[in-house]
Coordinates of C-alpha atoms in Angstrom, one line a residue:
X1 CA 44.6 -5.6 -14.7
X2 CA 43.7 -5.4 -11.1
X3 CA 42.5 -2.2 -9.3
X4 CA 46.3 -0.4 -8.5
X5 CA 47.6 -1.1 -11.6
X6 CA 45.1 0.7 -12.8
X7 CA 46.2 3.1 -10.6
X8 CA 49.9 3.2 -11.2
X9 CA 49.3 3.7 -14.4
X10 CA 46.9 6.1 -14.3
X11 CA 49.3 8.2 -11.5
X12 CA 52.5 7.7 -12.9
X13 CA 53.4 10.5 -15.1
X14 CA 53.1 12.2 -11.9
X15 CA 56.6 11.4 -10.8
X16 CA 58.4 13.5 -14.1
X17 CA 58.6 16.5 -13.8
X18 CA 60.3 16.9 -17.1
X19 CA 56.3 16.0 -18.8
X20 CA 55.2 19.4 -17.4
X21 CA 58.2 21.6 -17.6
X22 CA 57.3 23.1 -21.1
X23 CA 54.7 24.6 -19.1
X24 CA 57.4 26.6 -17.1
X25 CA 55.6 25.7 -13.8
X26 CA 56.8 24.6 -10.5
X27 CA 56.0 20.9 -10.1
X28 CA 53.6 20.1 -6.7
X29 CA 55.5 17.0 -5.5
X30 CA 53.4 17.6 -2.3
X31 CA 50.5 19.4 -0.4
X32 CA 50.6 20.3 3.5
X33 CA 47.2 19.3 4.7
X34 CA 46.6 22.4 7.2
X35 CA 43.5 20.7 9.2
X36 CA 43.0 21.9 12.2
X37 CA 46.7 24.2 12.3
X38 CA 44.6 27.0 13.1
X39 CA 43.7 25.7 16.4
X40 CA 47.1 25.2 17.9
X41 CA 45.9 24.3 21.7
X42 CA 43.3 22.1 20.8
X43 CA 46.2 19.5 18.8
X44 CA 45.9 16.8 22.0
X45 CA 42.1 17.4 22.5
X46 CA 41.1 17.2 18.9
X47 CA 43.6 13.8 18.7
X48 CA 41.4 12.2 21.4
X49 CA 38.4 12.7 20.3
X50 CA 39.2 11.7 16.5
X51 CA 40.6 8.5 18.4
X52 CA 37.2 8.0 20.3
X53 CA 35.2 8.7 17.4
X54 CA 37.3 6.3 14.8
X55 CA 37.4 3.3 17.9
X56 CA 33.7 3.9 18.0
X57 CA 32.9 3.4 14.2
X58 CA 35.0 0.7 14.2
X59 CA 33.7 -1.2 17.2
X60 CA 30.0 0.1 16.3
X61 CA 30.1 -1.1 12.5
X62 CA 31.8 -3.8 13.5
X63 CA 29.5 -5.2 16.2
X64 CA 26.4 -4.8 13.3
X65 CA 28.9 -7.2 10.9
X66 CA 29.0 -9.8 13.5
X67 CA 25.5 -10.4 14.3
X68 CA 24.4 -9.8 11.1
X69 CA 26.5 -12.9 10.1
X70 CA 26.1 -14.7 13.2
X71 CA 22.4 -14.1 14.3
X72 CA 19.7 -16.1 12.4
X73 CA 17.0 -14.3 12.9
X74 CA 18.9 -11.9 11.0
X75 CA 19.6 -13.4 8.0
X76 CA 17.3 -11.4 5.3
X77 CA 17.9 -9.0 2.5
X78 CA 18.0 -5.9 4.6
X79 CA 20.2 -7.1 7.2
X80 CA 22.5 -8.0 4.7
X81 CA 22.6 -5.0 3.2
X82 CA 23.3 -3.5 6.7
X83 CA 26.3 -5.8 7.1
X84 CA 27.6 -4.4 4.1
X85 CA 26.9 -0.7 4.4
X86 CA 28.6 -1.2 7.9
X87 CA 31.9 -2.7 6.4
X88 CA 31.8 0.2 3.7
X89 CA 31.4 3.0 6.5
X90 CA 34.7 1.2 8.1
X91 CA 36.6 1.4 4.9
X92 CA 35.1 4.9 3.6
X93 CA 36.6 6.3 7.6
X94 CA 39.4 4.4 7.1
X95 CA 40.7 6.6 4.2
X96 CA 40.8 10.1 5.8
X97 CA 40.4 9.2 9.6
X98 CA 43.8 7.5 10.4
X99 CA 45.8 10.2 8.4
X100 CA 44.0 13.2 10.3
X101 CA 45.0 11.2 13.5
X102 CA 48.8 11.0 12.1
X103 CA 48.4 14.5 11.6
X104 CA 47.5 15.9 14.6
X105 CA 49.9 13.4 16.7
X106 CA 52.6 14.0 14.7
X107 CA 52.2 17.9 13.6
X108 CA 53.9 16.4 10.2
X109 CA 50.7 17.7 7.5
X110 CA 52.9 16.9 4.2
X111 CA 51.2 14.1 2.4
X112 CA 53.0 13.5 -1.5
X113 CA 51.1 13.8 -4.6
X114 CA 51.1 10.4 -5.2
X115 CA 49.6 10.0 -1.0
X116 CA 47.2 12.4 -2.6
X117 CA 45.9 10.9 -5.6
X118 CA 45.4 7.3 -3.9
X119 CA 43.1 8.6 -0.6
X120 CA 40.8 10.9 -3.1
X121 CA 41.0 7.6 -5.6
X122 CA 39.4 5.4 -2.5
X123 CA 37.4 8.6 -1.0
X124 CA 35.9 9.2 -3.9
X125 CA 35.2 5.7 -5.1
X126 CA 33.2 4.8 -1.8
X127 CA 31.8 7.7 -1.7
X128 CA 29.9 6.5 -5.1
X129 CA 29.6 2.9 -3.7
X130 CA 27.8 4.4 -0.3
X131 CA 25.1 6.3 -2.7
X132 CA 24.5 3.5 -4.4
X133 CA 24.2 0.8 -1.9
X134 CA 22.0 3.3 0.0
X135 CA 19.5 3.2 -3.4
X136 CA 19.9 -0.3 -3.2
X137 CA 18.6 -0.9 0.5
X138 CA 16.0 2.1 -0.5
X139 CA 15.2 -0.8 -3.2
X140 CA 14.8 -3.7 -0.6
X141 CA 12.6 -1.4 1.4
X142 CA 10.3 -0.7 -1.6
X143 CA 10.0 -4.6 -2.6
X144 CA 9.4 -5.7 0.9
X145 CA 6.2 -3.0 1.2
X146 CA 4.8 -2.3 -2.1
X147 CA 5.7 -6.2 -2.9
X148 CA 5.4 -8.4 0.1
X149 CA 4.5 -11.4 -2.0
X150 CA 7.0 -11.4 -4.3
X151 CA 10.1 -10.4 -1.8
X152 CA 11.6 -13.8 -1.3
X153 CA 11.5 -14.7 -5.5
X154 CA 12.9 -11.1 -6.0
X155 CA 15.1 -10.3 -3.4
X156 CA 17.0 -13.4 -3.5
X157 CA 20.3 -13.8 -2.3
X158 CA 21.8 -14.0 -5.7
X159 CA 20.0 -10.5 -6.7
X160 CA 21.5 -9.1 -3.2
X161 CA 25.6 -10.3 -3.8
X162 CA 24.7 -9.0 -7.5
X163 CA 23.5 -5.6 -5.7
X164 CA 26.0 -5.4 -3.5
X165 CA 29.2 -5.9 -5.9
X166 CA 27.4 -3.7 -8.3
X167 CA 27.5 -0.9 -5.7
X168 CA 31.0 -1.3 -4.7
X169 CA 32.1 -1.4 -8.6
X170 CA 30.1 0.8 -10.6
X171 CA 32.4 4.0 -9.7
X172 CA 35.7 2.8 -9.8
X173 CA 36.4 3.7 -13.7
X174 CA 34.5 7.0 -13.7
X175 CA 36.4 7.8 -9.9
X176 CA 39.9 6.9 -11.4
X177 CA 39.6 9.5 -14.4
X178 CA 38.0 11.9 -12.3
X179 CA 40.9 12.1 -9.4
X180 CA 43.2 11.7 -12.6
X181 CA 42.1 15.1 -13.6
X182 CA 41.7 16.8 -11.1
X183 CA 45.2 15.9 -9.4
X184 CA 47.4 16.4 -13.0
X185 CA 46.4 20.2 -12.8
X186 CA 49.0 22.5 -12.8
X187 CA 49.2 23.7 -9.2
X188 CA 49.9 27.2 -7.8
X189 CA 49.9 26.6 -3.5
X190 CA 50.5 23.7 -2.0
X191 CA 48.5 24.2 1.6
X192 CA 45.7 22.1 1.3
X193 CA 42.9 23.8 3.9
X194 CA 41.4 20.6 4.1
X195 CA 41.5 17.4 6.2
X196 CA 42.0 15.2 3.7
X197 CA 42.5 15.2 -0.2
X198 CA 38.8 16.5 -1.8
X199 CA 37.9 17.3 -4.6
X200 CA 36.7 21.3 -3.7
X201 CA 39.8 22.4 -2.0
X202 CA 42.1 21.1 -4.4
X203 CA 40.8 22.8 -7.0
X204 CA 41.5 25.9 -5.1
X205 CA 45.3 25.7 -5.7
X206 CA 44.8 24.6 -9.1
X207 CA 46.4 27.6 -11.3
X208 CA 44.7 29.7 -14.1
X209 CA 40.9 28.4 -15.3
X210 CA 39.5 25.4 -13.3
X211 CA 36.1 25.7 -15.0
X212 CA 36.1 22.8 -17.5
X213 CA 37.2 20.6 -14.3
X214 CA 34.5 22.0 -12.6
X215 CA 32.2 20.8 -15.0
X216 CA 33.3 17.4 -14.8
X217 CA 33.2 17.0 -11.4
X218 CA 29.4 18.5 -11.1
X219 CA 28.3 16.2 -13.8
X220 CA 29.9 13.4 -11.5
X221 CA 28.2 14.4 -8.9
X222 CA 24.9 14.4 -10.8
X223 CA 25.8 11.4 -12.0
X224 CA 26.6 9.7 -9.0
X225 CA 25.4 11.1 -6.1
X226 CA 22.3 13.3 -7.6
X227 CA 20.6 10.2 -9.9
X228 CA 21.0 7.8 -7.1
X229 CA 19.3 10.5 -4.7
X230 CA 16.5 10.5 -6.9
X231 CA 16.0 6.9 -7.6
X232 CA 15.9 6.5 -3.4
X233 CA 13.4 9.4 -3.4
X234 CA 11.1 7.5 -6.0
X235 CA 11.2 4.8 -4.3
X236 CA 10.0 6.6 -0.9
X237 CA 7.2 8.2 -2.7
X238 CA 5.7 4.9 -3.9
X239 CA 6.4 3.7 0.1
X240 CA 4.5 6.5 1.5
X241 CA 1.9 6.2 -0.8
X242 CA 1.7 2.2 -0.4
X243 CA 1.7 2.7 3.8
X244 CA -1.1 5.7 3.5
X245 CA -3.3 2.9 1.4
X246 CA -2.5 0.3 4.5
X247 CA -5.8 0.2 6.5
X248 CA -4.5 -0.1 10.2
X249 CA -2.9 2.2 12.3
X250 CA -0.3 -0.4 13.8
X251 CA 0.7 -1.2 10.5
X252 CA 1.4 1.9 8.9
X253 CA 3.8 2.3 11.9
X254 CA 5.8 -0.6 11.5
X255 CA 6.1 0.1 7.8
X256 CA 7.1 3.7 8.8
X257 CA 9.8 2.3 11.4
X258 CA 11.2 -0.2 9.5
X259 CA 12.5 2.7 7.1
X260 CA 12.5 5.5 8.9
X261 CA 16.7 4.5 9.9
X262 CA 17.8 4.5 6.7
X263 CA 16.2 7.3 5.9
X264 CA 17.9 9.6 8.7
X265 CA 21.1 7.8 7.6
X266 CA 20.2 9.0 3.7
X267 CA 20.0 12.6 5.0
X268 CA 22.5 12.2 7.2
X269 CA 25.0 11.4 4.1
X270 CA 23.0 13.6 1.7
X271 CA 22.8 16.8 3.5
X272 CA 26.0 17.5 4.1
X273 CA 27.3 16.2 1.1
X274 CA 25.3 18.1 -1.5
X275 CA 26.0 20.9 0.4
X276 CA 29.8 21.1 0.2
X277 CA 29.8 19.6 -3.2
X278 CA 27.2 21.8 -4.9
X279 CA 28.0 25.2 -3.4
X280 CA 30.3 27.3 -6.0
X281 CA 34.1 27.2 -4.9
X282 CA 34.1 31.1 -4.4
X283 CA 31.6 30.7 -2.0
X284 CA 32.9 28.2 0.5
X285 CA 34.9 29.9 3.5
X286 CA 36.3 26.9 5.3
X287 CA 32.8 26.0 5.7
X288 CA 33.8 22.7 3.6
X289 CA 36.1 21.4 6.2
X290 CA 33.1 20.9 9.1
X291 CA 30.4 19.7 6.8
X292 CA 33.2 16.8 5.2
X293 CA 33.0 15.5 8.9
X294 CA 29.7 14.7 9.1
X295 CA 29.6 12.6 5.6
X296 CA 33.0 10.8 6.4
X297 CA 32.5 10.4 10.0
X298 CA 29.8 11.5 11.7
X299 CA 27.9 9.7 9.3
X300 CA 29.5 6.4 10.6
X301 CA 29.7 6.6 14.1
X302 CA 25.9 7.3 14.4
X303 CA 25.0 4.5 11.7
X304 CA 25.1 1.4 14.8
X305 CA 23.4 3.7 17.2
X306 CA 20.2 4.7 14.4
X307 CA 19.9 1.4 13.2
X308 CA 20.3 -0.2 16.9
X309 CA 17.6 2.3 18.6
X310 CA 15.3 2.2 15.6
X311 CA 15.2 -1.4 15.0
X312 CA 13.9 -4.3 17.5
X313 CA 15.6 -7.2 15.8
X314 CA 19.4 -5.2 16.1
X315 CA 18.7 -4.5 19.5
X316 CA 17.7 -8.4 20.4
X317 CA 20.3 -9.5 18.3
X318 CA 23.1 -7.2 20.5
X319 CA 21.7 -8.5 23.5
X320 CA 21.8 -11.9 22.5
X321 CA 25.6 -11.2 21.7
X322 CA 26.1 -9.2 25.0
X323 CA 24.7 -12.2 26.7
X324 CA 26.8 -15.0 25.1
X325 CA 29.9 -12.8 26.0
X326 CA 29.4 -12.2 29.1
X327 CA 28.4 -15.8 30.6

């Protein structure tokens, strides 16, 4: 059973009303996504800069793909992983950004429960792959430092693919029966103020007690965003501590810089997304909406620019392209 069966099957009670009626409720068949309604001058000037911002992730991410394929002195555990965490930050943008551009061109914000449940499916699914790809390049970092004789036997490229489709798997069951519950509640209001379909704000048009729902969705985000968190921080301790033991000055600053990108993208991603996810409902005051946009796009557009300014190689490497194209 491939991955939207699972999904059809998983969403389709949603389109009978007649399952929830005993309930005597008034059955959501869709949400208006209010965005940015409240800013009714800025419609055209928020659109272009969305646009800008999504053309630049995709050109940026994309650009890091290509010579990560094409350039050989590039072809190495970590630059691997950098291909792939590229492609993911395309695909995880891909799920809100073109919508909130529909949105705002368009001034149409109704988007159907079934809309609903598919974009928080995929937003929440690589969401969990992007934590765990991020332990696994904190891994690669860890190997290459604390183990620089034994990186080639074990970070070979058959450890890497099994890394990287083990990140972009590992959440789909848990992600599926999570948006499952959290869009079958009976719902109350139908104006989403969101951007996109999240967790948070839908549960604030849930009706009645949302607190066993709540429950399961911190204990995801323990799960899944918290655990990996902590595996990338234990592998940073035993980094530090491995560089503070190097005995030269040059070399505990290459050691430093070759990790110091992913770790700005790590809190980047982190920061904002503990935040929003951890802080109680009743205490988020639209606060939600800003901090989403740095962990589902700000996130991404300055992922090409850290890793180009902070790494030698990626900047040779786009030169090299720059170069080829131009003569």
């Amino acid at each position: 059973m491939n991955y939207f069966s699972i999904l059809n099957l998983l969403f389709s009670q949603m389109e009978y009303p007649e399952k929830v009626a005993e309930e005597n409720l008034t059955v959501m068949v869709e949400f208006i996504l209010l965005g940015f309604s409240d800013l009714p001058n800025l419609q055209g000037f928020l659109f272009g800069i969305f646009l800008i911002i999504y053309m630049s992730i995709l050109i940026g991410n994309g650009l890091i793909i290509v010579i990560t394929k094409v350039d050989l002195t590039l072809q190495t555990p970590m630059y691997f992983f950098l291909g792939n965490f590229s492609f993911l930050e395309i695909c995880y943008t891909s799920v809100t950004l073109p919508r909130m551009l529909t949105n705002l061109w368009t001034q149409n914000r109704a988007i159907s429960l079934m809309a609903c449940a598919i974009q928080l499916s995929f937003f929440l699914i690589l969401g969990v792959s992007e934590t765990f790809l991020l332990a696994a390049m904190a891994y690669d970092r860890y190997v290459a430092i604390c183990k620089p004789l034994y990186y080639p036997i074990i970070m070979n490229h058959k450890v890497c693919v099994q890394l990287v489709v083990g990140s972009w798997i590992t959440g789909i069951p848990g992600q599926l029966l999570q948006t499952y519950k959290v869009i079958s509640l009976p719902f109350c209001f139908n104006e989403l103020n969101h951007v996109f379909c999240d967790v948070p704000p839908l549960l604030k048009l849930a009706c009645g007690d949302t607190t066993v729902q709540e429950s399961f969705v911190y204990a995801a985000a323990v799960l899944f965003g918290m655990v990996p968190f902590l595996i990338i921080l234990g592998f940073y301790v035993k980094i530090i501590i491995t560089i503070l033991k190097l005995p030269l000055v040059t070399g505990r600053g290459k050691a430093f810089s070759t990790c110091s990108s992913h770790l700005i993208v790590v809190g980047l991603f982190y920061g904002s997304g503990i935040i929003t996810y951890l802080i109680p409902k009743s205490s988020q005051s639209g606060i939600e909406k800003v901090l989403s946009l740095f962990y589902t796009i700000v996130t991404p557009m300055f992922n090409p620019v850290i890793y180009s300014l902070k790494n030698k190689d990626v900047t040779a490497a786009f030169k090299k392209l720059l170069f080829k194209i131009l003569a």
